[in-house]
XYZ file of C-alpha atoms in Angstrom:
420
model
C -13.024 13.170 -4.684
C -12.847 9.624 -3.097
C -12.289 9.319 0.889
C -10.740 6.180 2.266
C -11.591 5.708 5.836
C -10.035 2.674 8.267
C -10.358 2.478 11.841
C -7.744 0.872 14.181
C -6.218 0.938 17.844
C -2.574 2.176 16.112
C -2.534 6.012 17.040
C 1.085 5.374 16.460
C 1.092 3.281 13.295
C -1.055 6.290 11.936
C 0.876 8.944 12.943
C 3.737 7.585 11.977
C 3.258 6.645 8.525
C 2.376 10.015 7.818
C 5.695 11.545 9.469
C 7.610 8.930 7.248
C 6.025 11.038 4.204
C 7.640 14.266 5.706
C 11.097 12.809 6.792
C 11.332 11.994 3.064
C 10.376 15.547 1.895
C 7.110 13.487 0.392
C 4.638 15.539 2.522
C 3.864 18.250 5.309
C 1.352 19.372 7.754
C -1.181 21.698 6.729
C -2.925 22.458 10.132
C -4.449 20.946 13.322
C -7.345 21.674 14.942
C -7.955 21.524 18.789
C -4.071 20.458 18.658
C -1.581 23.122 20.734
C 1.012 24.498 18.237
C 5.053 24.053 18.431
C 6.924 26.906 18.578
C 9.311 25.947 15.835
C 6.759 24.478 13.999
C 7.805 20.958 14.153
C 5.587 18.271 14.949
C 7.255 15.364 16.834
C 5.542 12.308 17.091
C 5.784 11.351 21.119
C 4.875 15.443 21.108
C 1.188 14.538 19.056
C 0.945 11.524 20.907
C 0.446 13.439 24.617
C -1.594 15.808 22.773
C -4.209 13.720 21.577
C -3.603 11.349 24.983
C -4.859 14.715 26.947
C -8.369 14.816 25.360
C -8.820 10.731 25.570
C -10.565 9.819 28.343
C -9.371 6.870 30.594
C -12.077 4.406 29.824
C -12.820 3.250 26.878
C -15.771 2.121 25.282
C -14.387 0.689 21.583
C -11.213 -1.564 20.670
C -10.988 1.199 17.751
C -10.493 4.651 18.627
C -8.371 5.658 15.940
C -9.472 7.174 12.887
C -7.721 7.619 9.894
C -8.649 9.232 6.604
C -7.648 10.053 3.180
C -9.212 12.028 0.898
C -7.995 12.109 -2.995
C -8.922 14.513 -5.735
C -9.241 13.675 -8.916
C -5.663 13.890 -10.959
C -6.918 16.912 -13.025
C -7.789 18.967 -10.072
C -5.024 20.682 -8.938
C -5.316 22.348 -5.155
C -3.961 25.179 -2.936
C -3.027 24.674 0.419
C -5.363 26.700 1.544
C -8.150 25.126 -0.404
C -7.293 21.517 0.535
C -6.916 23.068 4.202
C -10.690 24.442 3.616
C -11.793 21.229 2.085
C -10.350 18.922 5.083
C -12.469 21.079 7.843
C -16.026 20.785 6.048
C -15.392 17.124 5.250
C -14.473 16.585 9.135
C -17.193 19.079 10.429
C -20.144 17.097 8.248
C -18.852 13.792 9.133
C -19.710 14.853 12.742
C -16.053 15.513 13.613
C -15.914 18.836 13.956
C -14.878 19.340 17.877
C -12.354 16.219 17.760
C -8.913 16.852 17.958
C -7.099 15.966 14.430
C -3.970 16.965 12.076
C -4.190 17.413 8.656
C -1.193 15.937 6.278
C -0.639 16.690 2.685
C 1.400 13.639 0.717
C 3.055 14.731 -1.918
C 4.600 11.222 -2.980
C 2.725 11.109 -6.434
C 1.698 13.293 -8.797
C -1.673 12.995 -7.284
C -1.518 15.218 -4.125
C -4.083 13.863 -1.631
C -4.808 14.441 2.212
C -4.769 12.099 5.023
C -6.973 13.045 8.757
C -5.693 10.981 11.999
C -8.344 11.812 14.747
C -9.601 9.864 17.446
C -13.541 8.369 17.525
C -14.469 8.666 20.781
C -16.350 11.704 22.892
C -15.340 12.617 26.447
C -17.057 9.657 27.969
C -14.874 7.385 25.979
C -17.917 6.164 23.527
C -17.245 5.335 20.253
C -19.093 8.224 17.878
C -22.156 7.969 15.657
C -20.526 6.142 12.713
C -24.096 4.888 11.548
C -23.601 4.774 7.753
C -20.287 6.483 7.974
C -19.246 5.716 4.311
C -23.069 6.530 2.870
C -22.581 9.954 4.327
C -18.770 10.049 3.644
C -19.779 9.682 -0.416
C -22.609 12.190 -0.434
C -20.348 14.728 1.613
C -17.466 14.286 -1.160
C -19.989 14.799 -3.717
C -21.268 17.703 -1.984
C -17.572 19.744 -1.724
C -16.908 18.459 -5.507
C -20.219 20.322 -6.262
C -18.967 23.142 -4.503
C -15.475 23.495 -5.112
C -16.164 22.441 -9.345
C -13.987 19.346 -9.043
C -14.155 16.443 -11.063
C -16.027 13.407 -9.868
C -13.322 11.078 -8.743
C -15.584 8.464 -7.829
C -16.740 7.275 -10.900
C -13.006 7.203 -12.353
C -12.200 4.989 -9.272
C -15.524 2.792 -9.731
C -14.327 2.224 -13.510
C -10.581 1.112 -12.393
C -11.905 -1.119 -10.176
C -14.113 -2.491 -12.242
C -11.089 -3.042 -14.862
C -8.809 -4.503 -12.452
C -11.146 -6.826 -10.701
C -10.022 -10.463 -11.389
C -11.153 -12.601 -14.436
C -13.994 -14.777 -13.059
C -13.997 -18.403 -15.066
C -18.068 -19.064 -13.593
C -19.563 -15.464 -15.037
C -18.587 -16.312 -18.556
C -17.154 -14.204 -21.421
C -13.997 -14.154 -20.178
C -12.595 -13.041 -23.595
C -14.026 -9.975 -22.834
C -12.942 -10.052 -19.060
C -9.441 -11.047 -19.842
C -8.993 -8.154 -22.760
C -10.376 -5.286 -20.423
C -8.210 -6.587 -17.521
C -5.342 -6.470 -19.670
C -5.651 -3.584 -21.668
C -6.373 -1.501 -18.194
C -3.365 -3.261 -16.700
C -1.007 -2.444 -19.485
C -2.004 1.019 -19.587
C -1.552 1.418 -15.770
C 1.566 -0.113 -14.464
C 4.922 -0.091 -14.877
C 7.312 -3.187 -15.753
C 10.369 -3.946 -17.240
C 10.291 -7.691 -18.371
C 7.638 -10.152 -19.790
C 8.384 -12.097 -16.574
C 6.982 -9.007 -14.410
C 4.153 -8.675 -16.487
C 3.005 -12.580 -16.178
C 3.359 -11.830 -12.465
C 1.064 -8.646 -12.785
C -1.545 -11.045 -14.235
C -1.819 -13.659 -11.945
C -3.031 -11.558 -9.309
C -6.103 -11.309 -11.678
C -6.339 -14.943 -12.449
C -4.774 -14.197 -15.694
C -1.501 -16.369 -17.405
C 0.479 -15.499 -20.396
C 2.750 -17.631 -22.285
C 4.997 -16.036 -25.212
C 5.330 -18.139 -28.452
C 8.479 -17.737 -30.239
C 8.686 -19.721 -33.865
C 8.624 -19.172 -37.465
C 5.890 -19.232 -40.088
C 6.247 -19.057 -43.806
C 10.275 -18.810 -43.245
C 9.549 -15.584 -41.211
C 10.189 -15.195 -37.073
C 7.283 -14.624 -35.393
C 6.428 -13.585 -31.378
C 2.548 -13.816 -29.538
C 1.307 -14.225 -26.839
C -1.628 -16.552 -25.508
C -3.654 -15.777 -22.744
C -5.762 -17.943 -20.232
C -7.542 -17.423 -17.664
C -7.149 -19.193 -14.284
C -8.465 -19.738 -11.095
C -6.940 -18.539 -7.603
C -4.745 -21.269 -7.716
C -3.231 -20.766 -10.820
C -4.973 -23.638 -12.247
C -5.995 -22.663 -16.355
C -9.922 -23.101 -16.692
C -10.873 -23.012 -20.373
C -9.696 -22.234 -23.744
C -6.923 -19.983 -24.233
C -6.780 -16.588 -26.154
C -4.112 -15.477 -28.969
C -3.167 -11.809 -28.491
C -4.598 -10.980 -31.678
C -8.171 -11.613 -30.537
C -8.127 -9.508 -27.825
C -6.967 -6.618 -29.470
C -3.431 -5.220 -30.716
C -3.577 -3.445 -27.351
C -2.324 -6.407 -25.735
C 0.164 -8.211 -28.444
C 3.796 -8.772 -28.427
C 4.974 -5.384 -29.627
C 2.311 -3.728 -27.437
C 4.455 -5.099 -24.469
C 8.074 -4.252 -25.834
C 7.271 -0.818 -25.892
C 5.498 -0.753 -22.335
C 8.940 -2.842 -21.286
C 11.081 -0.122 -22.953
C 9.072 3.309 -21.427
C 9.205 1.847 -18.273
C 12.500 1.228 -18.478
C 13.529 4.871 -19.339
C 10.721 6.044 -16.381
C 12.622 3.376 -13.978
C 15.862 5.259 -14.357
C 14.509 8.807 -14.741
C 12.436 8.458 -11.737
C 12.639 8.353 -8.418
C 10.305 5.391 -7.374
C 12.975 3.018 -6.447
C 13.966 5.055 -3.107
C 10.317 4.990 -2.085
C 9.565 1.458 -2.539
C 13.012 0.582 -0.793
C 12.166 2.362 2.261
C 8.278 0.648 2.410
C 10.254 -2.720 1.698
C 13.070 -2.008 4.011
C 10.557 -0.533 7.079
C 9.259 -3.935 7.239
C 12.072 -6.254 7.097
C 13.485 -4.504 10.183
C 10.615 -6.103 12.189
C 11.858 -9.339 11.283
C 8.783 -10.859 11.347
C 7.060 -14.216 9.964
C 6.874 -14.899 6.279
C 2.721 -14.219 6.528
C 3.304 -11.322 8.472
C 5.980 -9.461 6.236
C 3.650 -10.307 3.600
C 0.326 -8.570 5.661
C 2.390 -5.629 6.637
C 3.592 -4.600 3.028
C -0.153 -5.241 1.621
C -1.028 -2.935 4.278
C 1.252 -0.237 2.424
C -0.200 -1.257 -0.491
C 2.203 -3.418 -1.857
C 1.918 -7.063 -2.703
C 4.922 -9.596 -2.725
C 5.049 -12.960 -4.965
C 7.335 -15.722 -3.931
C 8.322 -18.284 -6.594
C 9.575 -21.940 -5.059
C 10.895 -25.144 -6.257
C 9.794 -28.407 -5.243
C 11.638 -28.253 -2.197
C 10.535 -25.143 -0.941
C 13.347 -22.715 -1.632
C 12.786 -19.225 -2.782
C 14.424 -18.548 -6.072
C 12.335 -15.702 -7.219
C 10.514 -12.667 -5.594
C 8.156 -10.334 -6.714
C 6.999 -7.072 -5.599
C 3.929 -4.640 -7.066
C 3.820 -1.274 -5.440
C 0.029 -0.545 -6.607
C 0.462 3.040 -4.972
C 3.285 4.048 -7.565
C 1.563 1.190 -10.398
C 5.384 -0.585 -10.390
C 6.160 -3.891 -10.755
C 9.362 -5.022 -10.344
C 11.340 -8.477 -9.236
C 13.419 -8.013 -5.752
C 17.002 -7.938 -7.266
C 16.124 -4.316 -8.929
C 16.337 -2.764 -5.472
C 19.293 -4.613 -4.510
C 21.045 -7.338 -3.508
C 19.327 -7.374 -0.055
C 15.986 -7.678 -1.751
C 17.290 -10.421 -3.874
C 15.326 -14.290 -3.837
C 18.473 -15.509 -1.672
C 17.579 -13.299 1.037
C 14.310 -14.104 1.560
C 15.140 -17.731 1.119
C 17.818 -17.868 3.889
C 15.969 -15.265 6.324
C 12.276 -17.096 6.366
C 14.044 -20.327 6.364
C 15.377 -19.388 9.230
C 12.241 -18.315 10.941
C 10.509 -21.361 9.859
C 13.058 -23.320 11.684
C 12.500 -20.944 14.927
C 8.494 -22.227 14.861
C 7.049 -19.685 12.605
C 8.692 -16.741 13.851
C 11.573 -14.885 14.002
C 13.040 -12.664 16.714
C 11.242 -9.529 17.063
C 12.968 -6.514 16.896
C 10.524 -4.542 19.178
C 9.212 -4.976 22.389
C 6.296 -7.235 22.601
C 3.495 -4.517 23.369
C 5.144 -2.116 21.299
C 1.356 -0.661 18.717
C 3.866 0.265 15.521
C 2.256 -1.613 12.975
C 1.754 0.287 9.360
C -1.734 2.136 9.791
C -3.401 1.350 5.883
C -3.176 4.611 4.382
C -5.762 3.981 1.824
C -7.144 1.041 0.367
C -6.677 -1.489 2.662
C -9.424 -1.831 5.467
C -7.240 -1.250 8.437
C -6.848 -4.633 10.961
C -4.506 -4.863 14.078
C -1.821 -7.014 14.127
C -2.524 -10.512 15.329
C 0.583 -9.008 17.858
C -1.987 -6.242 18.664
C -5.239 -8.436 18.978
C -3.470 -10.840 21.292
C -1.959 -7.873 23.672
C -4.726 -4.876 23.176
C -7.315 -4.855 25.436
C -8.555 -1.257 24.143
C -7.029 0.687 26.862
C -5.246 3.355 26.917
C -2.285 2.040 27.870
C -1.868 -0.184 24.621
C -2.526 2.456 22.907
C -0.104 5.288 23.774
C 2.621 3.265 24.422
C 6.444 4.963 23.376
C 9.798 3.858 23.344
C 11.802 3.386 26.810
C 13.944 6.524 25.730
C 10.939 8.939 24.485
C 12.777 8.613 21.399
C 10.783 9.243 17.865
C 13.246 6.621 15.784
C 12.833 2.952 16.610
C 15.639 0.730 18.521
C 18.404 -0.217 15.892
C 18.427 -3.728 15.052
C 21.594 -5.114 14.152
C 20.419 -7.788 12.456
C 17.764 -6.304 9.737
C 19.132 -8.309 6.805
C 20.654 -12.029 7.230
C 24.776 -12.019 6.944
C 26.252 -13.427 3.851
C 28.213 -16.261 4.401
C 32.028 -15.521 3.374
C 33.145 -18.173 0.860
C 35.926 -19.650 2.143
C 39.146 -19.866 -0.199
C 40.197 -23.306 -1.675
C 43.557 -24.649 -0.745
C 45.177 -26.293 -3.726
């Protein structure tokens, strides 16, 4: 079992990325503890909010009071409610959590059903809690329930994808072997649909590929060659055919990943998901470097690809929650290159930033749900001051759904008829 644990000053951002999961039928409650109950059984968020506002105290002694945590079996183990439930308490009691006020989610977004804790850090006298080698004891804990409960040591699974997917490092040498593992572990985790998509997997691992088309012996033939690169996309050595590294990671070995993802693609139901993350953002209309921090934060990073001049004429996204990558115009016409182009050309043009679509203090920002260390907003840094007032903060209306914004996606210009 591997726990992910951030920190912010977003009770909000946390609580509301995890009622996201159940508005979309991708997740529920399980319990709270030291939380009063609804009648109905439905847990608004301004209703949480008071609730844990009740048992903070008025001074604070930490800009990060918020705690939020996900824990994640391995895929093979497959949980009760009741034992996840079971799991959640000892993990929060032995972390030294037991007598804090927290609610217990269950996501149910991928086939991997994991748990998330929001809590607050602080005791009565508003100082921050012992969090003296929080992570040392958070790993022997999980070790200790996977002991317990028989499950399988997630930990080492995660330590080997990690150390697959790190990036291909020029300086440490044998990069034929560190470009082959990197690919192989790539191809065998994510989802794409074109050779394009793939090349812009790899460069996020200081990897390029380049397909060969041509003819030998009066016979087509495809390959591939692979380099590696530094993080500027720069090639640094020799280059690799495909058929050194393996059959794993040849020409064919791609068609068929292109064509199962394809069928998955339309079978499944990833594209709704990834919309919504996409689409959550864009409403903020926010700065080019901040739409691109706020989807990383939800896991999810977004190429650009320019011209000389600047313009956008390609964009990229990789979902690394769901493993998908796919180019903007597979979502939609709203998430096509020309969008982007027109809507952060416009904020350029506006110093950097465009309008906001909330009010300044306003703490929604995406809480990291997993395996992102959680930062504030540079919004949050500037305006926070760790009180309390920053940090409950609610809409005007006590409303749970944020302002509409009339203006979430740039209008298309009509093309005007020609007059003969």
């Amino acid at each position: 079992m591997v726990a992910k644990i951030n920190v912010g000053d977003s009770l909000y951002g946390a609580l509301a990325y995890n009622q996201n999961k159940i508005d979309e039928e991708n997740g529920k409650v399980l319990f709270t503890h030291k939380m009063p109950e609804n009648e109905d059984g439905i847990f608004s968020i301004n209703r949480c909010m008071e609730t844990f506002q009740m048992q903070m105290p008025l001074g604070l002694r930490t800009k990060k009071p918020v705690i939020h945590i996900s824990l994640n079996p391995h895929p093979d183990d497959k949980l009760s409610d009741n034992q996840l439930s079971e799991i959640a308490q000892e993990y929060m009691e032995k972390l030294g959590y037991g007598n804090q006020p927290y609610m217990v989610y269950k996501h149910e977004d991928i086939d991997r059903h994991h748990i998330h804790i929001v809590s607050i850090r602080v005791d009565e006298n508003g100082k921050k809690l012992n969090d003296k080698f929080e992570h040392l004891r958070s790993k022997e804990i999980t070790r200790e329930l996977e002991r317990k409960y028989n499950l399988h040591p997630a930990e080492k699974k995660q330590q080997n994808d990690e150390y697959q997917f790190q990036k291909v490092n020029y300086t440490q040498g044998d990069v034929k072997r560190q470009i082959a593992n990197t690919v192989k572990g790539l191809l065998k985790s994510y989802q794409f649909q074109s050779f394009n998509e793939f090349k812009t997997l790899l460069s996020l691992y200081n990897i390029h590929a380049e397909e060969l088309k041509g003819e030998a012996n009066g016979k087509p033939y495809n390959g591939i060659i692979y380099s590696a690169t530094n993080d500027l996309g720069g090639k640094q050595g020799n280059p690799f055919k495909s058929s050194r590294l393996g059959k794993a990671t040849g020409f064919e070995a791609i068609q068929r990943k292109i064509e199962q993802s394809s069928k998955s693609w339309k079978e499944g139901n990833n594209r709704n998901i990834i919309k919504q993350k996409i689409a959550g953002v864009l409403q903020l209309n926010i700065s080019r470097l901040e739409f691109e921090k706020q989807l990383k934060d939800k896991q999810i990073d977004v190429l650009f690809r320019e011209n000389t001049d600047g313009r956008i004429y390609g964009v990229t996204f990789i979902d690394h929650e769901s493993k998908t990558v796919l180019n903007g115009s597979r979502l939609g016409k709203e998430f096509s290159a020309n969008v982007f182009n027109d809507l952060f050309r416009m904020s350029s043009e506006d110093g950097g930033h465009t309008k906001q679509a909330y009010p300044p203090h306003d703490p929604r920002e995406s809480f990291a749900p997993a395996d992102e260390t959680f930062e504030p907003s540079e919004r949050q840094s500037k305006d926070s001051d760790g009180g309390i007032g920053s940090l409950f903060s609610i809409l005007p209306d006590g409303s749970d759904a944020p302002p509409e914004n009339d203006q979430v996606y740039p209008k298309k210009k009509r093309k005007r008829k020609k007059i003969n």
